[in-house]
Amino acid sequence: MKTNNNKMGVKTTESTLSKAVKNVKEILIKNTEAKEKKQKKLSKSKEENIIKLNSKDSPAAAAISKKSSKILKKLTKSKSADSEIEKERGVVYIGHLPHGFYEEQMRVFFSKFGEVTNVRVSRSKVSGKSRGYGFIEFAHAQVAKIAAESMNNYLMFGRLVKTEYIPPEKQHDWYFRGLAYTRRSFPKLWNRRLHVQRINGKILGKDPVKDCIVSKSDKSSNEEKETRDLEVRKKLCSLNLLASRLKKKGVKIDMKLGDVSI
């Protein structure tokens, strides 16, 4: 009898467990179905809203179209204003440039006529030296015309400067293309100068670059003393070079700077 009772108890526990599992499965299925229904409803509502927005008669679509039209009008106005400003700018060609009259000097000199927006001197790509002509851009075309008329055949440092106003039909983009003249944009010129100095120093038995330039490790704590020492050493180096050249030509000069004899 006891064994039968035990069997009955086991069966009852198994039945309760199976019922509980079934109930849990049913609850999970119901929850998933409810979630799917909610998702379907949300997707339908989104599609309906999109259709309403796409429709021309809806107020939302009308508001969006008004805003977009306003933005487009503003963009077109700004573009047209920029193009008008660019057209108003005047470019002047300047030729027979004297030595030493370059970008900075041109900007300062021609700013007396009006606002100068851009300046460029045509230079050699190899050496970086001026080719003798350049271009100046003014903010207003009338100012450019006045500057070109007044500066044409102007005597500057022994040269007759030639200027001419360039109308917008004949202007090109390459007038102010590329980088301005700096050591970085034209490094070959500076490297060539150092190379020439080294060659001249080797011919005379000295290397002026090594002898005259002080390295950063040799700098003293006092900046004033450092600058003075550099200036003195540069002057001594140049005087030594002159004395050695004169000796080769048969001229002997004895000079003294303080305790130093040259």
Short mmCIF file of C-alpha atoms in Angstrom, two decimals:
data_model
loop_
_atom_site.label_atom_id
_atom_site.label_comp_id
_atom_site.label_asym_id
_atom_site.label_seq_id
_atom_site.Cartn_x
_atom_site.Cartn_y
_atom_site.Cartn_z
CA MET A 1 0.00 0.00 0.00
CA LYS A 2 2.85 2.33 0.81
CA THR A 3 4.43 1.82 -2.59
CA ASN A 4 1.15 2.61 -4.30
CA ASN A 5 0.80 5.78 -2.26
CA ASN A 6 4.33 6.82 -3.19
CA LYS A 7 3.60 6.23 -6.85
CA MET A 8 0.46 8.29 -6.63
CA GLY A 9 2.38 11.14 -4.94
CA VAL A 10 5.01 11.13 -7.66
CA LYS A 11 2.34 11.21 -10.36
CA THR A 12 0.58 14.12 -8.69
CA THR A 13 3.82 16.12 -8.44
CA GLU A 14 4.62 15.39 -12.09
CA SER A 15 1.16 16.45 -13.14
CA THR A 16 1.40 19.71 -11.19
CA LEU A 17 4.83 20.43 -12.70
CA SER A 18 3.61 19.74 -16.21
CA LYS A 19 0.61 21.98 -15.63
CA ALA A 20 2.83 24.75 -14.34
CA VAL A 21 5.13 24.43 -17.35
CA LYS A 22 2.15 24.55 -19.69
CA ASN A 23 0.81 27.63 -17.94
CA VAL A 24 4.17 29.37 -18.22
CA LYS A 25 4.40 28.52 -21.92
CA GLU A 26 0.90 29.83 -22.50
CA ILE A 27 1.70 33.06 -20.68
CA LEU A 28 4.88 33.52 -22.72
CA ILE A 29 3.00 32.88 -25.96
CA LYS A 30 0.34 35.41 -24.99
CA ASN A 31 2.97 38.02 -24.13
CA THR A 32 4.78 37.53 -27.45
CA GLU A 33 1.51 37.77 -29.35
CA ALA A 34 0.62 40.98 -27.52
CA LYS A 35 4.04 42.48 -28.31
CA GLU A 36 3.68 41.55 -31.96
CA LYS A 37 0.26 43.17 -32.10
CA LYS A 38 1.63 46.36 -30.55
CA GLN A 39 4.51 46.44 -33.02
CA LYS A 40 2.11 45.97 -35.93
CA LYS A 41 -0.07 48.82 -34.67
CA LEU A 42 2.95 51.10 -34.29
CA SER A 43 4.21 50.29 -37.78
CA LYS A 44 0.77 50.97 -39.25
CA SER A 45 0.52 54.31 -37.47
CA LYS A 46 4.01 55.28 -38.71
CA GLU A 47 3.10 54.38 -42.28
CA GLU A 48 -0.10 56.41 -42.03
CA ASN A 49 1.83 59.42 -40.72
CA ILE A 50 4.36 59.12 -43.55
CA ILE A 51 1.56 58.95 -46.10
CA LYS A 52 -0.02 62.04 -44.56
CA LEU A 53 3.27 63.92 -44.69
CA ASN A 54 3.84 62.91 -48.30
CA SER A 55 0.40 64.02 -49.32
CA LYS A 56 0.32 67.57 -50.70
CA ASP A 57 -2.95 68.53 -48.99
CA SER A 58 -1.74 67.84 -45.44
CA PRO A 59 -0.86 70.89 -43.25
CA ALA A 60 2.45 69.35 -42.13
CA ALA A 61 3.59 68.92 -45.72
CA ALA A 62 2.58 72.49 -46.50
CA ALA A 63 4.58 73.81 -43.54
CA ILE A 64 7.63 71.78 -44.55
CA SER A 65 7.39 72.98 -48.13
CA LYS A 66 7.17 76.61 -46.97
CA LYS A 67 10.27 76.23 -44.78
CA SER A 68 12.22 74.53 -47.55
CA SER A 69 11.26 77.23 -50.04
CA LYS A 70 12.39 79.95 -47.62
CA ILE A 71 15.73 78.21 -47.06
CA LEU A 72 16.26 77.83 -50.81
CA LYS A 73 15.50 81.51 -51.37
CA LYS A 74 18.02 82.52 -48.69
CA LEU A 75 20.69 80.28 -50.21
CA THR A 76 20.12 81.65 -53.70
CA LYS A 77 20.23 85.22 -52.39
CA SER A 78 23.50 84.59 -50.52
CA LYS A 79 25.05 82.95 -53.60
CA SER A 80 23.99 85.82 -55.84
CA ALA A 81 25.35 88.34 -53.32
CA ASP A 82 28.69 86.52 -53.15
CA SER A 83 28.92 86.42 -56.93
CA GLU A 84 28.11 90.15 -57.12
CA ILE A 85 30.82 90.92 -54.54
CA GLU A 86 33.33 88.85 -56.51
CA LYS A 87 32.36 90.69 -59.70
CA GLU A 88 32.80 94.06 -57.96
CA ARG A 89 36.41 93.26 -57.06
CA GLY A 90 38.99 94.74 -59.39
CA VAL A 91 42.37 93.29 -60.39
CA VAL A 92 45.33 95.41 -61.48
CA TYR A 93 48.40 94.16 -63.33
CA ILE A 94 51.67 95.78 -62.24
CA GLY A 95 54.90 95.39 -64.23
CA HIS A 96 58.52 96.60 -64.08
CA LEU A 97 58.60 95.99 -60.33
CA PRO A 98 61.72 97.46 -58.71
CA HIS A 99 63.94 95.34 -56.48
CA GLY A 100 62.62 95.24 -52.92
CA PHE A 101 59.04 96.19 -53.85
CA TYR A 102 57.28 92.89 -53.13
CA GLU A 103 54.07 91.61 -51.50
CA GLU A 104 54.28 93.43 -48.17
CA GLN A 105 55.44 96.71 -49.69
CA MET A 106 52.79 96.54 -52.43
CA ARG A 107 50.01 95.92 -49.90
CA VAL A 108 51.08 98.88 -47.75
CA PHE A 109 51.55 101.23 -50.73
CA PHE A 110 48.32 100.43 -52.62
CA SER A 111 46.17 100.37 -49.47
CA LYS A 112 46.27 104.18 -49.70
CA PHE A 113 43.87 103.97 -52.66
CA GLY A 114 41.44 101.58 -50.95
CA GLU A 115 40.95 98.14 -49.42
CA VAL A 116 43.38 95.57 -50.84
CA THR A 117 42.07 92.00 -50.67
CA ASN A 118 44.94 90.08 -52.29
CA VAL A 119 48.50 90.65 -53.55
CA ARG A 120 50.76 88.31 -55.46
CA VAL A 121 54.17 88.69 -57.10
CA SER A 122 54.99 86.19 -59.84
CA ARG A 123 58.09 84.24 -58.81
CA SER A 124 60.30 81.52 -60.22
CA LYS A 125 59.46 78.04 -58.93
CA VAL A 126 63.14 77.08 -58.84
CA SER A 127 64.80 80.09 -57.23
CA GLY A 128 61.85 81.96 -55.73
CA LYS A 129 63.01 85.26 -57.22
CA SER A 130 60.61 87.84 -58.58
CA ARG A 131 59.83 87.81 -62.31
CA GLY A 132 59.23 91.56 -62.31
CA TYR A 133 55.43 91.63 -62.36
CA GLY A 134 52.48 90.89 -60.11
CA PHE A 135 48.77 91.37 -59.46
CA ILE A 136 46.78 93.38 -56.91
CA GLU A 137 43.13 92.75 -56.07
CA PHE A 138 40.98 95.57 -54.67
CA ALA A 139 37.62 95.22 -52.94
CA HIS A 140 35.99 97.56 -55.50
CA ALA A 141 36.50 97.78 -59.24
CA GLN A 142 36.33 101.59 -59.32
CA VAL A 143 39.22 101.84 -56.86
CA ALA A 144 41.24 99.43 -59.02
CA LYS A 145 40.63 101.59 -62.11
CA ILE A 146 41.75 104.75 -60.29
CA ALA A 147 44.87 103.03 -58.95
CA ALA A 148 45.79 101.69 -62.40
CA GLU A 149 45.35 105.11 -64.06
CA SER A 150 47.30 107.02 -61.41
CA MET A 151 50.19 104.53 -61.07
CA ASN A 152 50.83 103.88 -64.77
CA ASN A 153 54.29 105.21 -65.82
CA TYR A 154 55.02 106.11 -62.19
CA LEU A 155 58.75 106.49 -61.45
CA MET A 156 59.71 104.28 -58.52
CA PHE A 157 63.32 103.53 -57.52
CA GLY A 158 64.56 104.44 -61.00
CA ARG A 159 61.94 102.35 -62.85
CA LEU A 160 58.76 103.30 -64.68
CA VAL A 161 56.07 101.10 -63.17
CA LYS A 162 53.44 99.85 -65.64
CA THR A 163 49.91 99.26 -64.36
CA GLU A 164 46.78 98.14 -66.18
CA TYR A 165 43.25 97.38 -65.01
CA ILE A 166 42.08 93.86 -65.93
CA PRO A 167 38.32 93.65 -66.62
CA PRO A 168 36.41 90.65 -65.20
CA GLU A 169 36.05 89.10 -68.68
CA LYS A 170 39.83 88.72 -68.99
CA GLN A 171 40.59 87.65 -65.42
CA HIS A 172 41.92 84.18 -64.57
CA ASP A 173 42.01 82.02 -61.45
CA TRP A 174 45.78 81.52 -61.57
CA TYR A 175 46.57 85.15 -60.65
CA PHE A 176 46.47 84.35 -56.92
CA ARG A 177 46.85 80.57 -57.03
CA GLY A 178 49.34 78.77 -54.77
CA LEU A 179 51.11 79.72 -51.57
CA ALA A 180 52.57 83.11 -50.81
CA TYR A 181 56.33 83.57 -50.77
CA THR A 182 57.86 82.09 -47.59
CA ARG A 183 60.85 79.95 -46.70
CA ARG A 184 58.62 76.88 -46.58
CA SER A 185 56.95 77.52 -49.93
CA PHE A 186 60.31 78.25 -51.65
CA PRO A 187 62.91 76.22 -49.71
CA LYS A 188 65.26 75.77 -52.69
CA LEU A 189 66.32 79.42 -52.61
CA TRP A 190 67.43 79.25 -48.98
CA ASN A 191 69.15 75.88 -49.44
CA ARG A 192 70.99 77.27 -52.47
CA ARG A 193 72.28 80.24 -50.48
CA LEU A 194 73.63 77.94 -47.76
CA HIS A 195 75.23 75.72 -50.40
CA VAL A 196 76.94 78.72 -52.04
CA GLN A 197 78.22 79.87 -48.67
CA ARG A 198 79.66 76.42 -47.99
CA ILE A 199 81.39 76.33 -51.40
CA ASN A 200 82.89 79.79 -50.90
CA GLY A 201 84.07 78.82 -47.45
CA LYS A 202 85.75 75.62 -48.71
CA ILE A 203 87.58 77.59 -51.42
CA LEU A 204 88.91 79.98 -48.78
CA GLY A 205 89.70 77.16 -46.35
CA LYS A 206 86.77 77.85 -44.03
CA ASP A 207 83.18 76.77 -43.64
CA PRO A 208 81.26 79.94 -42.79
CA VAL A 209 78.11 78.01 -41.96
CA LYS A 210 79.88 75.95 -39.30
CA ASP A 211 82.14 78.76 -38.08
CA CYS A 212 79.60 81.59 -37.96
CA ILE A 213 76.37 79.90 -36.84
CA VAL A 214 76.18 79.00 -33.15
CA SER A 215 74.26 75.86 -32.21
CA LYS A 216 71.43 75.88 -29.68
CA SER A 217 73.54 73.95 -27.15
CA ASP A 218 76.09 76.83 -27.02
CA LYS A 219 73.53 79.41 -25.95
CA SER A 220 74.18 81.14 -22.63
CA SER A 221 71.60 81.79 -20.01
CA ASN A 222 71.54 85.53 -20.65
CA GLU A 223 69.73 86.34 -23.89
CA GLU A 224 71.37 89.74 -24.31
CA LYS A 225 74.88 88.30 -24.16
CA GLU A 226 73.87 85.61 -26.61
CA THR A 227 72.61 88.09 -29.21
CA ARG A 228 75.72 90.25 -28.84
CA ASP A 229 78.05 87.28 -29.24
CA LEU A 230 76.21 86.18 -32.36
CA GLU A 231 76.45 89.63 -33.94
CA VAL A 232 80.17 89.90 -33.14
CA ARG A 233 80.93 86.46 -34.55
CA LYS A 234 79.03 87.18 -37.75
CA LYS A 235 80.90 90.45 -38.26
CA LEU A 236 84.25 88.79 -37.60
CA CYS A 237 83.42 86.02 -40.06
CA SER A 238 82.52 88.49 -42.83
CA LEU A 239 85.67 90.51 -42.18
CA ASN A 240 87.83 87.38 -42.29
CA LEU A 241 86.33 86.45 -45.65
CA LEU A 242 87.04 89.92 -47.05
CA ALA A 243 90.62 89.91 -45.75
CA SER A 244 91.35 86.50 -47.26
CA ARG A 245 89.96 87.57 -50.66
CA LEU A 246 92.02 90.77 -50.62
CA LYS A 247 95.18 88.85 -49.72
CA LYS A 248 94.70 86.65 -52.78
CA LYS A 249 94.58 89.79 -54.93
CA GLY A 250 97.76 91.14 -53.33
CA VAL A 251 96.21 93.60 -50.89
CA LYS A 252 97.30 93.26 -47.26
CA ILE A 253 95.22 94.85 -44.54
CA ASP A 254 95.86 94.66 -40.79
CA MET A 255 92.75 95.33 -38.75
CA LYS A 256 91.99 94.96 -35.06
CA LEU A 257 88.69 94.80 -33.26
CA GLY A 258 89.58 95.07 -29.60
CA ASP A 259 91.91 92.20 -28.78
CA VAL A 260 91.12 90.30 -31.98
CA SER A 261 93.39 90.86 -34.97
CA ILE A 262 92.16 90.17 -38.51
#
